[in-house]
Structures are given as structure tokens and as C-alpha cells.
PDB file of C-alpha atoms in Angstrom:
ATOM      1  CA  UNK H1450      44.511 -48.720   9.539  1.00  0.00           C
ATOM      2  CA  UNK H1451      41.492 -50.895  10.423  1.00  0.00           C
ATOM      3  CA  UNK H1452      42.518 -53.636   8.057  1.00  0.00           C
ATOM      4  CA  UNK H1453      45.966 -53.749   9.709  1.00  0.00           C
ATOM      5  CA  UNK H1454      44.328 -54.036  13.169  1.00  0.00           C
ATOM      6  CA  UNK H1455      42.106 -56.870  11.933  1.00  0.00           C
ATOM      7  CA  UNK H1456      45.089 -58.726  10.503  1.00  0.00           C
ATOM      8  CA  UNK H1457      47.220 -58.405  13.691  1.00  0.00           C
ATOM      9  CA  UNK H1458      44.252 -59.325  15.915  1.00  0.00           C
ATOM     10  CA  UNK H1459      43.549 -62.432  13.880  1.00  0.00           C
ATOM     11  CA  UNK H1460      47.156 -63.595  14.192  1.00  0.00           C
ATOM     12  CA  UNK H1461      47.101 -62.888  17.930  1.00  0.00           C
ATOM     13  CA  UNK H1462      43.847 -64.840  18.375  1.00  0.00           C
ATOM     14  CA  UNK H1463      45.328 -67.839  16.600  1.00  0.00           C
ATOM     15  CA  UNK H1464      48.473 -67.668  18.697  1.00  0.00           C
ATOM     16  CA  UNK H1465      46.518 -67.466  21.969  1.00  0.00           C
ATOM     17  CA  UNK H1466      44.294 -70.337  20.812  1.00  0.00           C
ATOM     18  CA  UNK H1467      47.338 -72.543  20.252  1.00  0.00           C
ATOM     19  CA  UNK H1468      48.779 -71.536  23.659  1.00  0.00           C
ATOM     20  CA  UNK H1469      45.459 -72.267  25.359  1.00  0.00           C
ATOM     21  CA  UNK H1470      45.288 -75.750  23.781  1.00  0.00           C
ATOM     22  CA  UNK H1471      48.872 -76.474  24.834  1.00  0.00           C
ATOM     23  CA  UNK H1472      48.057 -75.303  28.374  1.00  0.00           C
ATOM     24  CA  UNK H1473      45.062 -77.692  28.516  1.00  0.00           C
ATOM     25  CA  UNK H1474      47.135 -80.608  27.286  1.00  0.00           C
ATOM     26  CA  UNK H1475      49.900 -79.931  29.746  1.00  0.00           C
ATOM     27  CA  UNK H1476      47.326 -79.036  32.422  1.00  0.00           C
ATOM     28  CA  UNK H1477      48.842 -75.669  33.128  1.00  0.00           C
ATOM     29  CA  UNK H1478      46.910 -72.957  34.890  1.00  0.00           C
ATOM     30  CA  UNK H1479      47.372 -70.468  32.018  1.00  0.00           C
ATOM     31  CA  UNK H1480      44.802 -72.031  29.722  1.00  0.00           C
ATOM     32  CA  UNK H1481      41.935 -69.829  30.896  1.00  0.00           C
ATOM     33  CA  UNK H1482      44.057 -66.702  30.544  1.00  0.00           C
ATOM     34  CA  UNK H1483      45.084 -67.679  26.989  1.00  0.00           C
ATOM     35  CA  UNK H1484      41.432 -68.273  26.051  1.00  0.00           C
ATOM     36  CA  UNK H1485      40.556 -64.811  27.375  1.00  0.00           C
ATOM     37  CA  UNK H1486      43.366 -63.223  25.355  1.00  0.00           C
ATOM     38  CA  UNK H1487      42.238 -65.192  22.325  1.00  0.00           C
ATOM     39  CA  UNK H1488      38.661 -63.948  22.809  1.00  0.00           C
ATOM     40  CA  UNK H1489      39.880 -60.347  23.155  1.00  0.00           C
ATOM     41  CA  UNK H1490      42.029 -60.675  20.037  1.00  0.00           C
ATOM     42  CA  UNK H1491      39.077 -62.082  18.127  1.00  0.00           C
ATOM     43  CA  UNK H1492      36.902 -59.175  19.234  1.00  0.00           C
ATOM     44  CA  UNK H1493      39.566 -56.750  18.002  1.00  0.00           C
ATOM     45  CA  UNK H1494      39.717 -58.704  14.736  1.00  0.00           C
ATOM     46  CA  UNK H1495      35.951 -58.323  14.279  1.00  0.00           C
ATOM     47  CA  UNK H1496      36.098 -54.595  15.005  1.00  0.00           C
ATOM     48  CA  UNK H1497      38.903 -54.128  12.472  1.00  0.00           C
ATOM     49  CA  UNK H1498      37.164 -56.308   9.904  1.00  0.00           C
ATOM     50  CA  UNK H1499      33.915 -54.359  10.233  1.00  0.00           C
ATOM     51  CA  UNK H1500      35.551 -50.939   9.901  1.00  0.00           C
ATOM     52  CA  UNK H1501      38.102 -51.785   7.197  1.00  0.00           C
ATOM     53  CA  UNK H1502      35.609 -51.902   4.253  1.00  0.00           C
ATOM     54  CA  UNK H1503      34.087 -48.576   5.380  1.00  0.00           C
ATOM     55  CA  UNK H1504      37.500 -46.889   5.161  1.00  0.00           C
ATOM     56  CA  UNK H1505      38.143 -48.354   1.705  1.00  0.00           C
ATOM     57  CA  UNK H1506      34.723 -47.303   0.516  1.00  0.00           C
ATOM     58  CA  UNK H1507      35.327 -43.774   1.762  1.00  0.00           C
ATOM     59  CA  UNK H1508      38.581 -43.660  -0.108  1.00  0.00           C
ATOM     60  CA  UNK H1509      36.923 -45.060  -3.205  1.00  0.00           C
ATOM     61  CA  UNK H1510      34.094 -42.564  -2.992  1.00  0.00           C
ATOM     62  CA  UNK H1511      36.408 -39.633  -2.273  1.00  0.00           C
ATOM     63  CA  UNK H1512      38.728 -40.220  -5.228  1.00  0.00           C
ATOM     64  CA  UNK H1513      36.115 -39.888  -7.986  1.00  0.00           C
ATOM     65  CA  UNK H1514      34.801 -36.720  -6.359  1.00  0.00           C
ATOM     66  CA  UNK H1515      38.289 -35.228  -6.403  1.00  0.00           C
ATOM     67  CA  UNK H1516      38.789 -36.378  -9.955  1.00  0.00           C
ATOM     68  CA  UNK H1517      35.385 -35.049 -10.927  1.00  0.00           C
ATOM     69  CA  UNK H1518      36.186 -31.709  -9.325  1.00  0.00           C
ATOM     70  CA  UNK H1519      39.539 -31.605 -11.108  1.00  0.00           C
ATOM     71  CA  UNK H1520      37.901 -32.599 -14.383  1.00  0.00           C
ATOM     72  CA  UNK H1521      35.347 -29.851 -13.914  1.00  0.00           C
ATOM     73  CA  UNK H1522      38.070 -27.229 -13.563  1.00  0.00           C
ATOM     74  CA  UNK H1523      39.835 -28.483 -16.660  1.00  0.00           C
ATOM     75  CA  UNK H1524      36.541 -28.537 -18.531  1.00  0.00           C
ATOM     76  CA  UNK H1525      35.772 -24.980 -17.496  1.00  0.00           C
ATOM     77  CA  UNK H1526      39.253 -23.861 -18.599  1.00  0.00           C
ATOM     78  CA  UNK H1527      38.780 -25.518 -22.002  1.00  0.00           C
ATOM     79  CA  UNK H1528      35.396 -23.894 -22.504  1.00  0.00           C
ATOM     80  CA  UNK H1529      36.800 -20.484 -21.548  1.00  0.00           C
ATOM     81  CA  UNK H1530      39.711 -20.902 -23.979  1.00  0.00           C
ATOM     82  CA  UNK H1531      37.367 -21.893 -26.827  1.00  0.00           C
ATOM     83  CA  UNK H1532      35.035 -18.984 -26.124  1.00  0.00           C
ATOM     84  CA  UNK H1533      37.986 -16.588 -25.997  1.00  0.00           C
ATOM     85  CA  UNK H1534      39.331 -17.932 -29.297  1.00  0.00           C
ATOM     86  CA  UNK H1535      35.901 -17.640 -30.893  1.00  0.00           C
ATOM     87  CA  UNK H1536      35.526 -14.059 -29.654  1.00  0.00           C
ATOM     88  CA  UNK H1537      38.966 -13.147 -31.043  1.00  0.00           C
ATOM     89  CA  UNK H1538      38.104 -14.678 -34.423  1.00  0.00           C
ATOM     90  CA  UNK H1539      34.813 -12.791 -34.566  1.00  0.00           C
ATOM     91  CA  UNK H1540      36.580  -9.549 -33.632  1.00  0.00           C
ATOM     92  CA  UNK H1541      39.232 -10.107 -36.327  1.00  0.00           C
ATOM     93  CA  UNK H1542      36.543 -10.870 -38.927  1.00  0.00           C
ATOM     94  CA  UNK H1543      34.590  -7.771 -37.948  1.00  0.00           C
ATOM     95  CA  UNK H1544      37.724  -5.636 -38.239  1.00  0.00           C
ATOM     96  CA  UNK H1545      38.561  -7.138 -41.652  1.00  0.00           C
ATOM     97  CA  UNK H1546      34.995  -6.507 -42.858  1.00  0.00           C
ATOM     98  CA  UNK H1547      35.139  -2.898 -41.669  1.00  0.00           C
ATOM     99  CA  UNK H1548      38.490  -2.339 -43.403  1.00  0.00           C
ATOM    100  CA  UNK H1549      37.195  -3.917 -46.616  1.00  0.00           C
ATOM    101  CA  UNK H1550      34.077  -1.747 -46.463  1.00  0.00           C
ATOM    102  CA  UNK H1551      36.166   1.357 -45.846  1.00  0.00           C
ATOM    103  CA  UNK H1552      38.481   0.473 -48.731  1.00  0.00           C
ATOM    104  CA  UNK H1553      35.499  -0.119 -51.025  1.00  0.00           C
ATOM    105  CA  UNK H1554      34.003   3.243 -50.046  1.00  0.00           C
ATOM    106  CA  UNK H1555      37.313   5.004 -50.697  1.00  0.00           C
ATOM    107  CA  UNK H1556      37.638   3.207 -54.028  1.00  0.00           C
ATOM    108  CA  UNK H1557      34.105   4.225 -54.978  1.00  0.00           C
ATOM    109  CA  UNK H1558      34.945   7.875 -54.276  1.00  0.00           C
ATOM    110  CA  UNK H1559      37.938   7.811 -56.646  1.00  0.00           C
ATOM    111  CA  UNK H1560      37.586   9.376 -60.073  1.00  0.00           C
ATOM    112  CA  UNK H1561      38.264   7.262 -63.189  1.00  0.00           C
ATOM    113  CA  UNK H1562      41.533   9.161 -63.530  1.00  0.00           C
ATOM    114  CA  UNK H1563      42.637   8.282 -59.978  1.00  0.00           C
ATOM    115  CA  UNK H1564      41.708   4.638 -60.477  1.00  0.00           C
ATOM    116  CA  UNK H1565      43.629   4.422 -63.772  1.00  0.00           C
ATOM    117  CA  UNK H1566      46.728   6.083 -62.311  1.00  0.00           C
ATOM    118  CA  UNK H1567      46.568   3.669 -59.368  1.00  0.00           C
ATOM    119  CA  UNK H1568      46.438   0.678 -61.715  1.00  0.00           C
ATOM    120  CA  UNK H1569      49.348   2.028 -63.774  1.00  0.00           C
ATOM    121  CA  UNK H1570      51.396   2.428 -60.584  1.00  0.00           C
ATOM    122  CA  UNK H1571      50.835  -1.277 -59.895  1.00  0.00           C
ATOM    123  CA  UNK H1572      52.158  -2.063 -63.386  1.00  0.00           C
ATOM    124  CA  UNK H1573      55.259   0.019 -62.653  1.00  0.00           C
ATOM    125  CA  UNK H1574      55.972  -2.277 -59.699  1.00  0.00           C
ATOM    126  CA  UNK H1575      55.772  -5.400 -61.885  1.00  0.00           C
ATOM    127  CA  UNK H1576      57.839  -4.045 -64.813  1.00  0.00           C
ATOM    128  CA  UNK H1577      54.817  -4.026 -67.114  1.00  0.00           C
ATOM    129  CA  UNK H1578      55.086  -0.249 -67.312  1.00  0.00           C
ATOM    130  CA  UNK H1579      57.957   2.237 -67.068  1.00  0.00           C
ATOM    131  CA  UNK H1580      57.802   5.802 -65.805  1.00  0.00           C
ATOM    132  CA  UNK H1581      59.480   8.876 -67.291  1.00  0.00           C
ATOM    133  CA  UNK H1582      63.260   8.676 -67.149  1.00  0.00           C
ATOM    134  CA  UNK H1583      66.455   7.428 -68.720  1.00  0.00           C
ATOM    135  CA  UNK H1584      67.095   3.711 -69.141  1.00  0.00           C
ATOM    136  CA  UNK H1585      70.030   1.604 -70.284  1.00  0.00           C
ATOM    137  CA  UNK H1586      70.132  -1.596 -72.283  1.00  0.00           C
ATOM    138  CA  UNK H1587      68.203  -4.370 -70.564  1.00  0.00           C
ATOM    139  CA  UNK H1588      66.159  -2.107 -68.271  1.00  0.00           C
ATOM    140  CA  UNK H1589      63.071  -2.340 -70.468  1.00  0.00           C
ATOM    141  CA  UNK H1590      62.251  -5.721 -72.076  1.00  0.00           C
ATOM    142  CA  UNK H1591      61.850  -5.877 -75.836  1.00  0.00           C
ATOM    143  CA  UNK H1592      58.355  -5.435 -77.172  1.00  0.00           C
ATOM    144  CA  UNK H1593      55.615  -3.004 -78.119  1.00  0.00           C
ATOM    145  CA  UNK H1594      54.557  -0.334 -75.621  1.00  0.00           C
ATOM    146  CA  UNK H1595      51.940   2.394 -75.523  1.00  0.00           C
ATOM    147  CA  UNK H1596      53.418   5.851 -74.963  1.00  0.00           C
ATOM    148  CA  UNK H1597      51.161   7.879 -72.637  1.00  0.00           C
ATOM    149  CA  UNK H1598      52.053  11.487 -71.724  1.00  0.00           C
ATOM    150  CA  UNK H1599      50.398  13.046 -68.662  1.00  0.00           C
ATOM    151  CA  UNK H1600      50.124  16.434 -66.983  1.00  0.00           C
ATOM    152  CA  UNK H1601      53.625  17.731 -66.308  1.00  0.00           C
ATOM    153  CA  UNK H1602      55.413  15.193 -68.514  1.00  0.00           C
ATOM    154  CA  UNK H1603      57.177  15.644 -71.840  1.00  0.00           C
ATOM    155  CA  UNK H1604      56.207  13.945 -75.089  1.00  0.00           C
ATOM    156  CA  UNK H1605      59.571  12.857 -76.434  1.00  0.00           C
ATOM    157  CA  UNK H1606      60.859   9.292 -76.854  1.00  0.00           C
ATOM    158  CA  UNK H1607      64.155   8.071 -78.295  1.00  0.00           C
ATOM    159  CA  UNK H1608      66.119   4.788 -78.348  1.00  0.00           C
ATOM    160  CA  UNK H1609      69.807   4.623 -79.283  1.00  0.00           C
ATOM    161  CA  UNK H1610      72.059   1.666 -80.038  1.00  0.00           C
ATOM    162  CA  UNK H1611      75.271   0.827 -78.188  1.00  0.00           C
ATOM    163  CA  UNK H1612      77.241   3.282 -80.337  1.00  0.00           C
ATOM    164  CA  UNK H1613      74.868   6.135 -79.536  1.00  0.00           C
ATOM    165  CA  UNK H1614      73.141   6.141 -82.922  1.00  0.00           C
ATOM    166  CA  UNK H1615      69.411   6.918 -82.890  1.00  0.00           C
ATOM    167  CA  UNK H1616      67.361   3.843 -83.781  1.00  0.00           C
ATOM    168  CA  UNK H1617      64.190   5.917 -83.821  1.00  0.00           C
ATOM    169  CA  UNK H1618      62.630   8.826 -81.996  1.00  0.00           C
ATOM    170  CA  UNK H1619      59.346  10.686 -81.873  1.00  0.00           C
ATOM    171  CA  UNK H1620      57.916  13.870 -80.429  1.00  0.00           C
ATOM    172  CA  UNK H1621      54.357  12.748 -79.784  1.00  0.00           C
ATOM    173  CA  UNK H1622      51.394  15.113 -80.024  1.00  0.00           C
ATOM    174  CA  UNK H1623      49.504  12.902 -77.548  1.00  0.00           C
ATOM    175  CA  UNK H1624      49.584   9.106 -77.263  1.00  0.00           C
ATOM    176  CA  UNK H1625      51.282   6.589 -79.523  1.00  0.00           C
ATOM    177  CA  UNK H1626      53.143   3.299 -79.774  1.00  0.00           C
ATOM    178  CA  UNK H1627      56.840   2.429 -79.695  1.00  0.00           C
ATOM    179  CA  UNK H1628      58.843  -0.731 -80.169  1.00  0.00           C
ATOM    180  CA  UNK H1629      61.687  -1.246 -77.689  1.00  0.00           C
ATOM    181  CA  UNK H1630      64.668  -3.105 -79.173  1.00  0.00           C
ATOM    182  CA  UNK H1631      66.634  -3.301 -75.934  1.00  0.00           C
ATOM    183  CA  UNK H1632      69.735  -2.230 -77.839  1.00  0.00           C
ATOM    184  CA  UNK H1633      70.960   0.721 -75.808  1.00  0.00           C
ATOM    185  CA  UNK H1634      69.929   3.901 -74.028  1.00  0.00           C
ATOM    186  CA  UNK H1635      66.310   5.045 -73.911  1.00  0.00           C
ATOM    187  CA  UNK H1636      64.989   8.496 -73.031  1.00  0.00           C
ATOM    188  CA  UNK H1637      61.304   8.380 -72.136  1.00  0.00           C
ATOM    189  CA  UNK H1638      59.297  11.495 -71.196  1.00  0.00           C
ATOM    190  CA  UNK H1639      55.951   9.759 -70.773  1.00  0.00           C
ATOM    191  CA  UNK H1640      54.856   6.398 -69.397  1.00  0.00           C
ATOM    192  CA  UNK H1641      55.512   3.235 -71.393  1.00  0.00           C
ATOM    193  CA  UNK H1642      52.848   0.536 -70.874  1.00  0.00           C
ATOM    194  CA  UNK H1643      53.281  -2.919 -72.333  1.00  0.00           C
ATOM    195  CA  UNK H1644      50.371  -3.542 -74.713  1.00  0.00           C
ATOM    196  CA  UNK H1645      49.907  -6.980 -73.170  1.00  0.00           C
ATOM    197  CA  UNK H1646      48.871  -5.213 -69.929  1.00  0.00           C
ATOM    198  CA  UNK H1647      45.864  -3.440 -71.448  1.00  0.00           C
ATOM    199  CA  UNK H1648      43.556  -6.166 -70.143  1.00  0.00           C
ATOM    200  CA  UNK H1649      44.814  -5.582 -66.586  1.00  0.00           C
ATOM    201  CA  UNK H1650      43.824  -1.926 -66.923  1.00  0.00           C
ATOM    202  CA  UNK H1651      40.432  -2.854 -68.337  1.00  0.00           C
ATOM    203  CA  UNK H1652      41.085  -1.140 -71.675  1.00  0.00           C
ATOM    204  CA  UNK H1653      41.752  -2.178 -75.246  1.00  0.00           C
ATOM    205  CA  UNK H1654      43.845   0.714 -76.537  1.00  0.00           C
ATOM    206  CA  UNK H1655      46.349   3.443 -75.760  1.00  0.00           C
ATOM    207  CA  UNK H1656      43.680   5.947 -76.735  1.00  0.00           C
ATOM    208  CA  UNK H1657      41.451   4.849 -73.833  1.00  0.00           C
ATOM    209  CA  UNK H1658      44.304   5.145 -71.331  1.00  0.00           C
ATOM    210  CA  UNK H1659      45.245   8.591 -72.634  1.00  0.00           C
ATOM    211  CA  UNK H1660      41.660   9.840 -72.416  1.00  0.00           C
ATOM    212  CA  UNK H1661      41.209   8.700 -68.800  1.00  0.00           C
ATOM    213  CA  UNK H1662      44.621   9.803 -67.511  1.00  0.00           C
ATOM    214  CA  UNK H1663      44.379  13.241 -69.113  1.00  0.00           C
ATOM    215  CA  UNK H1664      40.603  13.661 -68.676  1.00  0.00           C
ATOM    216  CA  UNK H1665      39.956  14.467 -72.319  1.00  0.00           C
ATOM    217  CA  UNK H1666      36.834  13.850 -74.368  1.00  0.00           C
ATOM    218  CA  UNK H1667      35.899  10.215 -74.922  1.00  0.00           C
ATOM    219  CA  UNK H1668      35.821  10.351 -78.716  1.00  0.00           C
ATOM    220  CA  UNK H1669      39.336  11.760 -79.071  1.00  0.00           C
ATOM    221  CA  UNK H1670      40.226  12.508 -82.710  1.00  0.00           C
ATOM    222  CA  UNK H1671      43.102  14.957 -82.357  1.00  0.00           C
ATOM    223  CA  UNK H1672      46.761  14.541 -83.347  1.00  0.00           C
ATOM    224  CA  UNK H1673      48.084  11.139 -82.222  1.00  0.00           C
ATOM    225  CA  UNK H1674      49.667   7.892 -83.389  1.00  0.00           C
ATOM    226  CA  UNK H1675      46.633   5.603 -83.804  1.00  0.00           C
ATOM    227  CA  UNK H1676      46.772   1.834 -84.084  1.00  0.00           C
ATOM    228  CA  UNK H1677      44.261   0.681 -86.693  1.00  0.00           C
ATOM    229  CA  UNK H1678      41.911  -2.014 -85.420  1.00  0.00           C
ATOM    230  CA  UNK H1679      42.636  -0.960 -81.845  1.00  0.00           C
ATOM    231  CA  UNK H1680      42.273   2.814 -81.424  1.00  0.00           C
ATOM    232  CA  UNK H1681      40.295   3.303 -84.619  1.00  0.00           C
ATOM    233  CA  UNK H1682      38.646   0.818 -87.002  1.00  0.00           C
ATOM    234  CA  UNK H1683      40.019   0.148 -90.464  1.00  0.00           C
ATOM    235  CA  UNK H1684      38.574   2.297 -93.223  1.00  0.00           C
ATOM    236  CA  UNK H1685      38.768   5.634 -94.972  1.00  0.00           C
ATOM    237  CA  UNK H1686      39.361   8.860 -93.032  1.00  0.00           C
ATOM    238  CA  UNK H1687      39.459  12.561 -93.795  1.00  0.00           C
ATOM    239  CA  UNK H1688      42.089  14.532 -91.894  1.00  0.00           C
ATOM    240  CA  UNK H1689      41.789  18.291 -91.454  1.00  0.00           C
ATOM    241  CA  UNK H1690      44.871  20.330 -90.584  1.00  0.00           C
ATOM    242  CA  UNK H1691      45.584  23.280 -88.347  1.00  0.00           C
ATOM    243  CA  UNK H1692      47.642  25.193 -90.915  1.00  0.00           C
ATOM    244  CA  UNK H1693      50.313  22.853 -92.238  1.00  0.00           C
ATOM    245  CA  UNK H1694      49.429  19.367 -91.095  1.00  0.00           C
ATOM    246  CA  UNK H1695      51.079  15.996 -91.517  1.00  0.00           C
ATOM    247  CA  UNK H1696      49.587  12.541 -91.990  1.00  0.00           C
ATOM    248  CA  UNK H1697      51.334   9.194 -92.441  1.00  0.00           C
ATOM    249  CA  UNK H1698      50.222   5.600 -92.719  1.00  0.00           C
ATOM    250  CA  UNK H1699      52.862   3.407 -91.048  1.00  0.00           C
ATOM    251  CA  UNK H1700      53.378  -0.344 -91.081  1.00  0.00           C
ATOM    252  CA  UNK H1701      54.306  -0.463 -87.384  1.00  0.00           C
ATOM    253  CA  UNK H1702      55.010   1.542 -84.211  1.00  0.00           C
ATOM    254  CA  UNK H1703      57.876   3.990 -83.669  1.00  0.00           C
ATOM    255  CA  UNK H1704      61.125   2.069 -83.975  1.00  0.00           C
ATOM    256  CA  UNK H1705      59.765  -0.738 -86.154  1.00  0.00           C
ATOM    257  CA  UNK H1706      57.974   0.543 -89.256  1.00  0.00           C
ATOM    258  CA  UNK H1707      58.006   1.560 -92.872  1.00  0.00           C
ATOM    259  CA  UNK H1708      56.076   4.473 -94.359  1.00  0.00           C
ATOM    260  CA  UNK H1709      53.142   3.255 -96.444  1.00  0.00           C
ATOM    261  CA  UNK H1710      51.882   6.752 -97.277  1.00  0.00           C
ATOM    262  CA  UNK H1711      52.554  10.258 -95.968  1.00  0.00           C
ATOM    263  CA  UNK H1712      51.757  13.838 -96.837  1.00  0.00           C
ATOM    264  CA  UNK H1713      52.254  17.388 -95.626  1.00  0.00           C
ATOM    265  CA  UNK H1714      49.087  19.334 -96.409  1.00  0.00           C
ATOM    266  CA  UNK H1715      47.131  22.417 -95.564  1.00  0.00           C
ATOM    267  CA  UNK H1716      43.409  21.752 -95.475  1.00  0.00           C
ATOM    268  CA  UNK H1717      41.967  18.270 -95.932  1.00  0.00           C
ATOM    269  CA  UNK H1718      43.579  14.957 -96.776  1.00  0.00           C
ATOM    270  CA  UNK H1719      42.001  11.515 -97.224  1.00  0.00           C
ATOM    271  CA  UNK H1720      43.650   8.210 -96.286  1.00  0.00           C
ATOM    272  CA  UNK H1721      42.648   4.556 -96.199  1.00  0.00           C
ATOM    273  CA  UNK H1722      44.030   2.323 -93.439  1.00  0.00           C
ATOM    274  CA  UNK H1723      43.883  -1.385 -92.660  1.00  0.00           C
ATOM    275  CA  UNK H1724      44.033  -3.418 -89.455  1.00  0.00           C
ATOM    276  CA  UNK H1725      47.590  -3.677 -88.152  1.00  0.00           C
ATOM    277  CA  UNK H1726      48.673  -0.364 -89.673  1.00  0.00           C
ATOM    278  CA  UNK H1727      49.288   2.852 -87.718  1.00  0.00           C
ATOM    279  CA  UNK H1728      47.927   6.291 -88.591  1.00  0.00           C
ATOM    280  CA  UNK H1729      50.029   9.256 -87.557  1.00  0.00           C
ATOM    281  CA  UNK H1730      48.231  12.612 -87.456  1.00  0.00           C
ATOM    282  CA  UNK H1731      50.128  15.805 -86.565  1.00  0.00           C
ATOM    283  CA  UNK H1732      48.772  19.348 -86.471  1.00  0.00           C
ATOM    284  CA  UNK H1733      45.363  18.067 -87.478  1.00  0.00           C
ATOM    285  CA  UNK H1734      42.393  15.929 -86.505  1.00  0.00           C
ATOM    286  CA  UNK H1735      40.182  13.196 -87.913  1.00  0.00           C
ATOM    287  CA  UNK H1736      37.054  14.939 -89.148  1.00  0.00           C
ATOM    288  CA  UNK H1737      35.214  11.972 -90.689  1.00  0.00           C
TER     289      UNK H1737
END
């Protein structure tokens, strides 16, 4: 506003100066009046000129303050958002730590049997193990599996070809091994665990799994289908029977083997087995 007044006053002063000069030249009586108006206009110009910078300065000084105030609000909002995010992250981490601790405590309270069963259930979900039941061709991939019976299960296994002919079957006394051909129907009364999954369970043999799942003595020597070099070391063994017993040295698991030696006996029988062979003991136990 003041700068506009200064500008208009300056123009007016110049105009009145020109009129006053013309009046003097033409010797008119208005010269004095024009000089007075010129003087007044000049005074107004000076007033406007003096106040104009003050107004600009005020504007200049006011703007940064407003901006600073605005910036301060934005800064405060940013800090609040960061603090809130940090608090949420800390809360989430604390919750995760508490859940992990709780899970670890629950895991620590589990018995070896519960832990093993839990691990086997995981294998069932990844088709590395198969529960009791009937299966058709292609349901169970070809390969060697440990047969593990458990409380409440049966102990029978059979695989048939497409024509319904029995490829092989076995009524296990405890644990054993089978070879799945993937040729037809399978009836499984225990749990089949792929031998390649032993490492996942933290074991090296079907015997270990059987002992944990069924809570039997660690040095199990009763009737079973032992894999030599895995369940028992190679060597010479004496088998003692409960009445009429049976012992057989096999070249492979159920479904993929030849008989190397076998005998029905009542009393004691001695056999020698090598790594890779299988020792079947029925109605008896390994005494030495």
C-alpha cells in the first residue's frame, strides 16, 4: 500500500512541477498553487517511500515464521510417526519372543515319544511317510520304507499287482522294512516311513523309531525284521525261541528279497549276517 502511495505521489509531484514551470513561463497566477501541490505530493512521496520498506520487511519476517511454525508441526508429526512405528516394532518383537519362549517350554515338556510322533506327522504332510490305510497304484512312491506299528495299529502289510496277485506280504512281529513297487493296491496297518527321512527324525534305523514310538527298552532284541549294518551290526548271532521260532537271513526287505538262510527251530539257532542283509526273527529274540 505504501509503495503505491509513494509511486502515485511522485508522479503527481512531477506533474505539478511541470504545470508550475509552465505557469511561470506564461506568467499565470497558478504557479504558486502548482508549486504548493508539488510540495504536498513530494511530502506524500517521502512518507510512502519511508513506510514501504517497513511493510516489505514485515512481510519478509512474517513468512519465515509461518513457514517455521508449519515446518515445526510437520517435524513433530514425523517424529510421532517414527516413535509410534518403533513402539509397534518393539511390541511385535516382544510378542514373537514370548511366543517362541512359550513354544520352547512346551517342546521341552514333551516326551521323546510325543516329539517323535510330531515329527512323523510332519513327514505325513510331505509324503515322506504314509499312515495306516489302503492305497492304490501311484499313491506311495517306489522305494524302501520302514514299517512301524504303534499302539492300536495292526502289523500287516501287503502289496498286490494290477491283477490282484500278491507281490509280497508280511505280518510283522514289530518293526521291519518293505519295498514298494508302485504296481497296485497296498494295505498298510502301520506307518511307512521312507528310509531317506531317517535323518529328519534324528535317527539311523527303524529300530530307533520303533523304540521311541512304542516306549520299549532301548536295546530291543525281540522278534523283528532287522537291517544289518543299520539296526544291528554285521556278525554272528544266537537266536533263542519261544517254543517254535523262526529265523531267516534275507537279501532285501519285504517285497524285494531272496532267502539266504532260514530255519524253524525250538531252542537256539546261530546265524551269521553281513551288511546289507536283513535278519528276520519270529517267536524268538537275539540272546548274544
